[in-house]
Short mmCIF file of C-alpha atoms and ligand atoms in Angstrom, two decimals:
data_model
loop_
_atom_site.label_atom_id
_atom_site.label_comp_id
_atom_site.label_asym_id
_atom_site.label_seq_id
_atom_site.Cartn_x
_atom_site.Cartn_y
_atom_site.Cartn_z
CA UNK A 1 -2.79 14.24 -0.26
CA UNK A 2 -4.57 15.23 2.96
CA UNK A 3 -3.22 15.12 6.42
CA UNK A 4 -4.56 16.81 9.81
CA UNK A 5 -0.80 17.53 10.75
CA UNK A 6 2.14 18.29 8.57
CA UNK A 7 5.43 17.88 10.45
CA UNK A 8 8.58 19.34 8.98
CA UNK A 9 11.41 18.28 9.92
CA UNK A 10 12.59 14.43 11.10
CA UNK A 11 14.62 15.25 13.94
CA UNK A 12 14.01 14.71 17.41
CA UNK A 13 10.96 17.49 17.50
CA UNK A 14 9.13 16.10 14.27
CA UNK A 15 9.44 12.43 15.06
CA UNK A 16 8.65 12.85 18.87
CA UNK A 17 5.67 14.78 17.79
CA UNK A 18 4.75 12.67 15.11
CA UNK A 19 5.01 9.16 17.20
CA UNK A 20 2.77 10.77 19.90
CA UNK A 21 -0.14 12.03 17.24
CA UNK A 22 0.10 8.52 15.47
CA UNK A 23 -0.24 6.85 19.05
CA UNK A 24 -3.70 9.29 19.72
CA UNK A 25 -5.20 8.20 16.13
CA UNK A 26 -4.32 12.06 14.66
CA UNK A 27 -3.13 11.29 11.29
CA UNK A 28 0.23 13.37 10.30
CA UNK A 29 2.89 13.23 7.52
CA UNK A 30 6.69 14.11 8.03
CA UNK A 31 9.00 15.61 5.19
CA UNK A 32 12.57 16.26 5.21
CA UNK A 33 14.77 17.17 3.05
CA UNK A 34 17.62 14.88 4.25
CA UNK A 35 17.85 11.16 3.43
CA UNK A 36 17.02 8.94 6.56
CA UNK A 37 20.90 7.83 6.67
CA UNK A 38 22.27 11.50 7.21
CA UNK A 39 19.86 12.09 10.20
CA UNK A 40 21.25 9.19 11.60
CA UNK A 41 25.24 9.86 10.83
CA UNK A 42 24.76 13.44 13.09
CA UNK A 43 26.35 13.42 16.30
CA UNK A 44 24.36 14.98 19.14
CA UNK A 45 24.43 15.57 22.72
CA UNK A 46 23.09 12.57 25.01
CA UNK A 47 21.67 13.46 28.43
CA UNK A 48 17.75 13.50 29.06
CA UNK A 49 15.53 14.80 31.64
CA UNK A 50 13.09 12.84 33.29
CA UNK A 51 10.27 14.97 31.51
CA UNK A 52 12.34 13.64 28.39
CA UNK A 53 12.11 9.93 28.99
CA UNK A 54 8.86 10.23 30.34
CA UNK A 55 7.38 11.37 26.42
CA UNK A 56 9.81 8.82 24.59
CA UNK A 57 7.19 5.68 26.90
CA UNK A 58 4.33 8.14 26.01
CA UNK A 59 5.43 8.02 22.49
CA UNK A 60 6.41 4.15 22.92
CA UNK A 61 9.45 3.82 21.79
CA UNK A 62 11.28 4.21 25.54
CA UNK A 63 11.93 0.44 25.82
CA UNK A 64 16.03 0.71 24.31
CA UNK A 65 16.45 3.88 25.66
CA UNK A 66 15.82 1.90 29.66
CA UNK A 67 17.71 -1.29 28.97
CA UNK A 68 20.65 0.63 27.42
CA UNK A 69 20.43 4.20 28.33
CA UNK A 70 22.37 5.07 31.84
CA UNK A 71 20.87 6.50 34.71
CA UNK A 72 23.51 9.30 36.67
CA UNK A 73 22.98 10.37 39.95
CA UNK A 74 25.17 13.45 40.02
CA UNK A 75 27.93 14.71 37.97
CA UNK A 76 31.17 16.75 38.97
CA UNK A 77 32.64 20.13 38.59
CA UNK A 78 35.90 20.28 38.20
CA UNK A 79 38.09 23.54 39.24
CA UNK A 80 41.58 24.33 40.59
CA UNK A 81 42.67 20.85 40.48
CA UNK A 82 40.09 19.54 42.30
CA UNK A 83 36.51 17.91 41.64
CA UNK A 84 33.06 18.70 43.52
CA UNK A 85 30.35 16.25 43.03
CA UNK A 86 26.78 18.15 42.19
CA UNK A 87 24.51 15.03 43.87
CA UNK A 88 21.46 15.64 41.45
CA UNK A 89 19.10 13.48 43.54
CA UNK A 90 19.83 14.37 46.78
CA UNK A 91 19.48 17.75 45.90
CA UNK A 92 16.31 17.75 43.86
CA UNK A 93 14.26 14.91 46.24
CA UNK A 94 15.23 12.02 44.07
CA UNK A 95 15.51 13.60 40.32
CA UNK A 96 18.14 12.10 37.91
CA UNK A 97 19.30 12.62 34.05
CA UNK A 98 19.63 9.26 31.69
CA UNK A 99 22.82 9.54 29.43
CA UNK A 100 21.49 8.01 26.06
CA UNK A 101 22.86 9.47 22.36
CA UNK A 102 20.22 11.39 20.55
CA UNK A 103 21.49 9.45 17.56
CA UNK A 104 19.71 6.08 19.44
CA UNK A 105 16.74 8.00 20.26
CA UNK A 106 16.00 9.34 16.73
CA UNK A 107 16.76 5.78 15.64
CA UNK A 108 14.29 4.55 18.46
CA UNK A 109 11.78 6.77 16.57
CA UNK A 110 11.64 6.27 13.36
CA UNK A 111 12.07 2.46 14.38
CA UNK A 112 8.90 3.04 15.73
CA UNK A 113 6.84 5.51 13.12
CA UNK A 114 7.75 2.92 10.33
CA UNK A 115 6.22 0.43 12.73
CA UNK A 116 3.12 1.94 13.14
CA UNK A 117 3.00 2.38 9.14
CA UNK A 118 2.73 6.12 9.76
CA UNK A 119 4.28 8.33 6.64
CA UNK A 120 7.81 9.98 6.38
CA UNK A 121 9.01 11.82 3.08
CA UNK A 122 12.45 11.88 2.90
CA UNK A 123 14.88 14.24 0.73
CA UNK A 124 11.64 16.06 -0.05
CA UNK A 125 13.33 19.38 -1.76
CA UNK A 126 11.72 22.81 -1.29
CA UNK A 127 9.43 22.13 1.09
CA UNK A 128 7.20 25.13 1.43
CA UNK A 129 4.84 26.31 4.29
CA UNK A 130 1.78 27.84 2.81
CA UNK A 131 -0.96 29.54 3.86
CA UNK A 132 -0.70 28.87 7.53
CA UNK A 133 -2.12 32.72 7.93
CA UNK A 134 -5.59 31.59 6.73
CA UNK A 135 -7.73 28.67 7.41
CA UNK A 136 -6.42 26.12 4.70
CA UNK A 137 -2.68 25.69 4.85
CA UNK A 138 -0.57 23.59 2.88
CA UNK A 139 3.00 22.29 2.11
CA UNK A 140 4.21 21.95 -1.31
CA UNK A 141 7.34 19.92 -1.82
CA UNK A 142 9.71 18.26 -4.89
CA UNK A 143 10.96 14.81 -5.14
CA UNK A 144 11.94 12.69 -8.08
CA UNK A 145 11.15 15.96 -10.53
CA UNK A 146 7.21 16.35 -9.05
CA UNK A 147 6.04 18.98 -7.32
CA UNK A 148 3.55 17.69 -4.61
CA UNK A 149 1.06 19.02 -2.05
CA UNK A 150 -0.18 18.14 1.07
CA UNK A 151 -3.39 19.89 2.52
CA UNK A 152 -3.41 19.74 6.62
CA UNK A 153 -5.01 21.30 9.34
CA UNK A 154 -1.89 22.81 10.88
CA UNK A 155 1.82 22.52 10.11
CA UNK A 156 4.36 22.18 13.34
CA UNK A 157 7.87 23.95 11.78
CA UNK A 158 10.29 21.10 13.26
CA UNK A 159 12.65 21.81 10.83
CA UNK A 160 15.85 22.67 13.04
CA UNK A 161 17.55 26.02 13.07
CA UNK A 162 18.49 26.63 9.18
CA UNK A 163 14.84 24.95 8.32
CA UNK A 164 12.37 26.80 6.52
CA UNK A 165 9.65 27.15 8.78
CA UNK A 166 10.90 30.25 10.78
CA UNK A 167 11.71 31.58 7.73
CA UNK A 168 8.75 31.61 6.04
CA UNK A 169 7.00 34.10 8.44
CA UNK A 170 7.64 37.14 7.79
CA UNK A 171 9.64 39.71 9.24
CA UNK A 172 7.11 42.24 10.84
CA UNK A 173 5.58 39.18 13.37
CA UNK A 174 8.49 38.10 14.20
CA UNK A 175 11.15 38.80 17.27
CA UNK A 176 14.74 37.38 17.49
CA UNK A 177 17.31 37.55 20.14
CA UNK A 178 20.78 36.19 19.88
CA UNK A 179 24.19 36.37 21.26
CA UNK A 180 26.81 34.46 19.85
CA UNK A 181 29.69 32.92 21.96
CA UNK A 182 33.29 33.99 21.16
CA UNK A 183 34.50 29.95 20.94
CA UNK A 184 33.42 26.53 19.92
CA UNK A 185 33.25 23.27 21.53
CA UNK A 186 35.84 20.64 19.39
CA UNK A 187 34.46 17.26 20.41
CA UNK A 188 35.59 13.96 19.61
CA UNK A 189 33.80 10.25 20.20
CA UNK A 190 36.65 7.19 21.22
CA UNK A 191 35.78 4.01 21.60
CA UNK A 192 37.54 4.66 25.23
CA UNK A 193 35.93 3.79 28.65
CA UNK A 194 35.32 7.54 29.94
CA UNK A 195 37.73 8.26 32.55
CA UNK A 196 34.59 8.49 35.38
CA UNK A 197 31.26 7.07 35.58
CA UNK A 198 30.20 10.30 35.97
CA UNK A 199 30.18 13.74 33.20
CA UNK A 200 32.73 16.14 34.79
CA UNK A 201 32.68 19.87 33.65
CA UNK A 202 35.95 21.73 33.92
CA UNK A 203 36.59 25.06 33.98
CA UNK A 204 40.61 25.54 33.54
CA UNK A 205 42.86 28.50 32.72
CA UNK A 206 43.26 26.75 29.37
CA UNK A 207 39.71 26.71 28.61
CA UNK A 208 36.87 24.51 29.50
CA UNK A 209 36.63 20.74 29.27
CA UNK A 210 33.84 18.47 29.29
CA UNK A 211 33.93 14.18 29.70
CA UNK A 212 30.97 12.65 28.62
CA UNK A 213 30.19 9.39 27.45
CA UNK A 214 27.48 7.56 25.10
CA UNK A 215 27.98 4.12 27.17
CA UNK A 216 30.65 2.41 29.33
CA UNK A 217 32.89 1.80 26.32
CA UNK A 218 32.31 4.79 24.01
CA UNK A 219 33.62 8.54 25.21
CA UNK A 220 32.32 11.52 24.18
CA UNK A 221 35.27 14.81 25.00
CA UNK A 222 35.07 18.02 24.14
CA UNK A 223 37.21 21.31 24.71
CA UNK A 224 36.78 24.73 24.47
CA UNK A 225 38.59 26.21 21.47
CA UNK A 226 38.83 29.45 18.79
CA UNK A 227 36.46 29.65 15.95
CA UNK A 228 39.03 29.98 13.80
CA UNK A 229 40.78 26.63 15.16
CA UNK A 230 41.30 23.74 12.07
CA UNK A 231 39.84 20.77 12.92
CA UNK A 232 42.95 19.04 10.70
CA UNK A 233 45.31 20.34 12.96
CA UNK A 234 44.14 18.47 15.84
CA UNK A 235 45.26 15.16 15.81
CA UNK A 236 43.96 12.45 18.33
CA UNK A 237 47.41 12.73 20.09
CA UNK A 238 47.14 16.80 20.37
CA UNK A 239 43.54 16.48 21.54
CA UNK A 240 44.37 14.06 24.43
CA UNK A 241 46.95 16.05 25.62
CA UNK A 242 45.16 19.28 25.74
CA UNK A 243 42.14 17.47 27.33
CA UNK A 244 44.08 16.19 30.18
CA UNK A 245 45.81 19.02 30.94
CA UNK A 246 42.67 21.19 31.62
CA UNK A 247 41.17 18.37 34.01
CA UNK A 248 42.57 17.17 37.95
CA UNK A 249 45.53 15.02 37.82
CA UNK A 250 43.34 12.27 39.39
CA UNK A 251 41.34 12.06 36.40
CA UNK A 252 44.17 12.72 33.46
CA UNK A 253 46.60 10.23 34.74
CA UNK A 254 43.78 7.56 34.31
CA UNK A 255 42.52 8.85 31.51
CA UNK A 256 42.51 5.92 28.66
CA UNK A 257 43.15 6.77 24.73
CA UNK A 258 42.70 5.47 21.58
CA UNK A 259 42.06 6.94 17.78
CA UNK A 260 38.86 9.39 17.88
CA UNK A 261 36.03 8.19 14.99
CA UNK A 262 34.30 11.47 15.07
CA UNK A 263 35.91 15.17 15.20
CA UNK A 264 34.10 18.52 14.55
CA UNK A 265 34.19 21.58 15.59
CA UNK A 266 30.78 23.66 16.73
CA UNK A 267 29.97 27.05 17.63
CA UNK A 268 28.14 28.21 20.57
CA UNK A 269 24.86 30.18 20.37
CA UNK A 270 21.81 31.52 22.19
CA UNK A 271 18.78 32.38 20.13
CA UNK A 272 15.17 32.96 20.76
CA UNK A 273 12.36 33.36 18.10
CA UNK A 274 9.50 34.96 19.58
CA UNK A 275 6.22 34.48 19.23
CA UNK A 276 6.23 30.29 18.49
CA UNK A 277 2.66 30.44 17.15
CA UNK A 278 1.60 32.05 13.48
CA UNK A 279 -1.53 30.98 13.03
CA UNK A 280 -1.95 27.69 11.85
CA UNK A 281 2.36 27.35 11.83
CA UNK A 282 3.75 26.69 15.36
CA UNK A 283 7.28 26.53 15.02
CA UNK A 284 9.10 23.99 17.44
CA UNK A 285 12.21 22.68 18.54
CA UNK A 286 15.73 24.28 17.32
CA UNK A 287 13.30 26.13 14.56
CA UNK A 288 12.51 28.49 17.50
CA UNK A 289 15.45 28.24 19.69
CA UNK A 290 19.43 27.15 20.24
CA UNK A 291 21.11 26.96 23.35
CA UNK A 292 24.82 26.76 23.82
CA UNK A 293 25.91 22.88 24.79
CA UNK A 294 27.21 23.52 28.51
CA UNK A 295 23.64 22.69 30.06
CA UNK A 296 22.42 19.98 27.75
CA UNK A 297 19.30 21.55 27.34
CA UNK A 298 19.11 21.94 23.25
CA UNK A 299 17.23 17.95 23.15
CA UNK A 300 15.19 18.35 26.36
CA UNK A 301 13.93 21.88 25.38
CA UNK A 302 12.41 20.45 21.94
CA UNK A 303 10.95 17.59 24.39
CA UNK A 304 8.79 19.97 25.69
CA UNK A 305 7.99 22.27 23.39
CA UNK A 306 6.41 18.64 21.53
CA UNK A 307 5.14 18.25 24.60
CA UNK A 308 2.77 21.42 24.80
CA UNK A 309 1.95 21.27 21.20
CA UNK A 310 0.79 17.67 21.17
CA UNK A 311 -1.33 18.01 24.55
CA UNK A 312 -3.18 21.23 22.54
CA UNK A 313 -3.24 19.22 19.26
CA UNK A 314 -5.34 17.14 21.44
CA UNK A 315 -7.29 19.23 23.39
CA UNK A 316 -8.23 20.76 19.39
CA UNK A 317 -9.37 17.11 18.05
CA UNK A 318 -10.84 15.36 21.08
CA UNK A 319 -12.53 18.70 23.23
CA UNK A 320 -12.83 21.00 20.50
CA UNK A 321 -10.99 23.38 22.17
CA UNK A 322 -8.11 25.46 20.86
CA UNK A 323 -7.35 26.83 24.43
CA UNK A 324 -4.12 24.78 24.33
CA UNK A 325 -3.49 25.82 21.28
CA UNK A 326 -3.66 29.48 22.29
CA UNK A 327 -1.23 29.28 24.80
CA UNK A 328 1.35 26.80 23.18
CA UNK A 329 3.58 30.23 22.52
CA UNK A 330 3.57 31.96 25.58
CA UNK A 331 3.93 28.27 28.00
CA UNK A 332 6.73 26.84 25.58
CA UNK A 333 8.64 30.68 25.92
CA UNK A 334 8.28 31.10 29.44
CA UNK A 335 10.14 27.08 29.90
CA UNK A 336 12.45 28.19 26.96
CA UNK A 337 14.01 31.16 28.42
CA UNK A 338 14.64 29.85 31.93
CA UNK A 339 16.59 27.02 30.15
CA UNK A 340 18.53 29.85 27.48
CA UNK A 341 19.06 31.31 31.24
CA UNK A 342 21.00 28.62 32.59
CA UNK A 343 22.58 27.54 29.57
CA UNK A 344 24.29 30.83 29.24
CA UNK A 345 25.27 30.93 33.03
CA UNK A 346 26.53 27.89 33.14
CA UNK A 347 28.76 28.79 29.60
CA UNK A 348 29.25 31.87 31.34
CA UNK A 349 30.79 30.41 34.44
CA UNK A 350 32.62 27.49 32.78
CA UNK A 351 34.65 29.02 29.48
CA UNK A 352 37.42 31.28 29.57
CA UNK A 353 36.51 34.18 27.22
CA UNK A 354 38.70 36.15 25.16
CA UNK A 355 38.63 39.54 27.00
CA UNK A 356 37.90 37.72 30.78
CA UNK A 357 39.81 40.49 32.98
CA UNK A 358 41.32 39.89 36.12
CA UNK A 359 37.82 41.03 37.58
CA UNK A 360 36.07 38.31 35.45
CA UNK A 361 38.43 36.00 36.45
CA UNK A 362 37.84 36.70 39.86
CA UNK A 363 33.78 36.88 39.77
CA UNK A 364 34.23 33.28 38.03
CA UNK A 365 35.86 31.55 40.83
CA UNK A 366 33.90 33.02 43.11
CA UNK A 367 30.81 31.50 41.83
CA UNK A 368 32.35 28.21 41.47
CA UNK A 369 33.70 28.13 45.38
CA UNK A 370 29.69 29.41 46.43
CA UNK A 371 28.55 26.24 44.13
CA UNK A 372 30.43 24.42 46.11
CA UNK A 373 29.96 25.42 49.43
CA UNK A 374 26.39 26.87 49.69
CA UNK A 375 23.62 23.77 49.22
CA UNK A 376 21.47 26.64 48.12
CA UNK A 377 23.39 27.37 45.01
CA UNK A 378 24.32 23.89 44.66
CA UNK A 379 20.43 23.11 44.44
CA UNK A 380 19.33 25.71 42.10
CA UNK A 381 22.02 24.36 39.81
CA UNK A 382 20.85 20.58 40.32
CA UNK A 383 17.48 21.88 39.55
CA UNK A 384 17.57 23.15 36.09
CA UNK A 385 20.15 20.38 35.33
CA UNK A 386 18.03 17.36 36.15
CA UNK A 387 14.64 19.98 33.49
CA UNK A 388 12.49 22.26 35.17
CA UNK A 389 8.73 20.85 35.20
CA UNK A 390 6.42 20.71 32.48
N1 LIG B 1 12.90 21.22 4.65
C1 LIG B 1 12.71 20.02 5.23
N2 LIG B 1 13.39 19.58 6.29
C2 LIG B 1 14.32 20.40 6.80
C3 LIG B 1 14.57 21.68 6.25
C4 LIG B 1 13.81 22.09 5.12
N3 LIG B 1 14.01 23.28 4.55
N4 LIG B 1 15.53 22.27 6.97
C5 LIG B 1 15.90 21.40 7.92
N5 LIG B 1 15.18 20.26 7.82
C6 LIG B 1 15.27 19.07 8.65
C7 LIG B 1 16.72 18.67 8.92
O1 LIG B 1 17.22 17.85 7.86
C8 LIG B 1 16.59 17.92 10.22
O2 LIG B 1 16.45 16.52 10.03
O3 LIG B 1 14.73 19.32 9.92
C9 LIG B 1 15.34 18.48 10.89
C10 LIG B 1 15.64 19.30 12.13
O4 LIG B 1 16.19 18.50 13.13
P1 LIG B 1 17.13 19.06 14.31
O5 LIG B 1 18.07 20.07 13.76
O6 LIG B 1 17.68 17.89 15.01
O7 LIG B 1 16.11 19.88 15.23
P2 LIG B 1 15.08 19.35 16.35
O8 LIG B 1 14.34 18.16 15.87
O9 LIG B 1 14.32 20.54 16.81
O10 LIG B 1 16.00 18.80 17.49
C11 LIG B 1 16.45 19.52 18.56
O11 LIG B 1 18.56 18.62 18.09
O12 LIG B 1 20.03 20.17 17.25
C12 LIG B 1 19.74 19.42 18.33
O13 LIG B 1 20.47 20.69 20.15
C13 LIG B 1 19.38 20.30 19.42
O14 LIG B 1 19.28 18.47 20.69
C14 LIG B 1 18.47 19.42 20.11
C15 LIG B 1 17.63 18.80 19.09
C1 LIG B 2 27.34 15.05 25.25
O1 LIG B 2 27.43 13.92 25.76
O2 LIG B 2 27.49 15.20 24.02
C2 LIG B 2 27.07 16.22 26.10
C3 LIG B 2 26.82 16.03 27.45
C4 LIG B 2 26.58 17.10 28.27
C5 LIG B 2 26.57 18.37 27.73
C6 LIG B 2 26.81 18.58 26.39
C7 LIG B 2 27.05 17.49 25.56
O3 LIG B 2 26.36 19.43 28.56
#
């Protein structure tokens, strides 16, 4: 089989990509080695930049994500028993974020790619990058017992953080950086009315706390805990309780309950993969990159990583020019580490960590009361929350 772009990978990155090369007539093929039904069973995070729901109408599959999807105006920080409102659009001239489940939006996707009859291999095993140092790449995969191969122009590595494509390069032309956060976020999903309208993120001597929601009748919680926590020994009643206690009475005493449907614990992580570009490979997504939860930047960061690669994919096919294609790496980085920037100050300044001092402790508040009382602070916050351009 031939293809001009081999996607690996059907998550967000791969089937964003893919829908907006099938909508510009560049024919592409995506392989994963999960069945279509797992993809769809992960939970994810759910808030989008505009830049975000800008590319699902480019890719044309926006049309759920605006009837159902919910626009917020602001969310609220919530410290010393009190709340402070962060008003995203009247700090950032009129910018907002749209709370919609990444579940619905790679649903919304592949909704779409099987409607435009474009190709997806699922639980392809041992997919394999090759060649992507020369002119002629290909990627070899297994299913049902044969070994296959598709020949392409360029592969985009969309294949998440354990995926192959990073992997495959190897370790002399590549660059990692990493830290690793001493605690993980337990989250659940009740089919509870969340207990604002709003997301609130509280920082509490017991640990941080986060209220989200996937729509007015589904809540999505999470609080900080150990790594070495077991997720059987929290029980719905033990999670409610600890959640309210780390948020303002206000909010706990209204807070309604019910039996969780989802529970898992997950770690928290920074990592960079530099370059993003190996020739013909251009890795994209979480295959290059993982940002801890706090800013809800892991989704929007993919976004435009797809978003650089697919505007060079075109400049390659329609202009004949590989100028985009040059710079993919070095535009994608520099937007990738101001978002691993504020993703790790915003963990910083929200969790309780294992050796915080007295000091720490004191630094922390600090920053929260200047948040709150500086319009300054409070905008340069509101401004990487709502997605820096691209
Ligand atoms: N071969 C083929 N497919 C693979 C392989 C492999 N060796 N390894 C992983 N995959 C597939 C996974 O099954 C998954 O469907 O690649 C896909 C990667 O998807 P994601 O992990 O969702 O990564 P990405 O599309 O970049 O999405 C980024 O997802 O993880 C969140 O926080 C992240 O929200 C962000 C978004
Ligand atoms: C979520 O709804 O899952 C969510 C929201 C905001 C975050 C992280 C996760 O910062």
């Amino acid at each position: 089989m031939r293809t001009r772009v081999a996607v690996i990978g059907s998550g967000p990155s791969g089937l964003l990509l893919g829908q907006l090369l099938t909508h510009a007539g560049i024919d592409n093929v995506i392989l994963d080695r999960a069945s279509k039904e797992y993809i769809l069973g992960r939970v994810r995070a759910g808030v989008l930049e505009e830049g975000t729901v800008r590319l699902m109408d480019e890719a044309h599959s926006g049309a759920r994500m605006h009837a159902e999807g919910l626009p917020h105006d602001g969310f609220s920080l919530a410290f010393d028993g009190r709340d402070h409102r962060i008003d995203l659009v009247g700090l950032t001239g009129g910018k907002r974020v749209t709370i919609y489940g990444q579940t619905e939006l790679t649903h919304d996707l592949m909704d779409h790619r099987e409607k435009a009859g474009a190709l997806s291999i699922y639980e392809a095993a041992d997919v394999t990058p090759c060649d992507f140092e020369g002119h002629a790449p290909y990627v070899t995969y297994e299913k049902d017992g044969v070994t296959h191969r598709i020949d392409c122009d360029f592969i985009a590595g969309c294949d998440g953080f354990h995926g192959v494509s990073r992997r495959s390069v190897p370790d002399r032309a590549i660059r990692t950086f990493e830290k690793v956060y001493p605690f993980g976020w337990l989250g659940i999903l009740a089919d509870v009315p969340p207990v604002s309208h709003e997301l609130i993120y509280a920082n509490h001597p017991r640990g941080f706390a986060l209220c989200s929601m996937r729509s007015t009748s589904r809540s999505r919680y999470y609080i900080q805990c150990s790594l070495d926590e077991r997720i059987d020994e929290w029980t719905d009643q033990r999670f409610w309780d600890e959640l309210r206690r780390r948020l303002p009475a206000h909010h706990a005493d209204r807070m309604a309950t019910g039996p969780s449907f989802e529970k898992s614990i997950a770690p928290l992580r920074s990592f960079v993969a530099e370059p993003m570009r190996f020739n013909r490979l251009f890795l994209v997504g979480d295959a290059a990159h993982i940002v801890p939860p706090t800013g809800a930047k892991g989704l929007n960061l993919a976004a435009s990583d797809v978003h650089y690669l697919f505007e060079a994919l075109l400049e390659h096919y329609q202009d004949r020019s590989n100028s985009g294609l040059d710079s993919y790496s070095a535009k994608a980085l520099a937007r990738v580490w101001k978002a691993v920037r504020f993703s790790w100050w915003m963990t910083t300044m929200m969790h309780r960590f294992p050796d915080t001092s007295d000091f720490d402790q004191k630094i922390q508040e600090a920053e929260l009361d200047y948040l709150t009382h500086s319009r300054a602070a409070a905008t340069a916050l509101a401004e990487n929350y709502v997605g820096l351009p691209f």
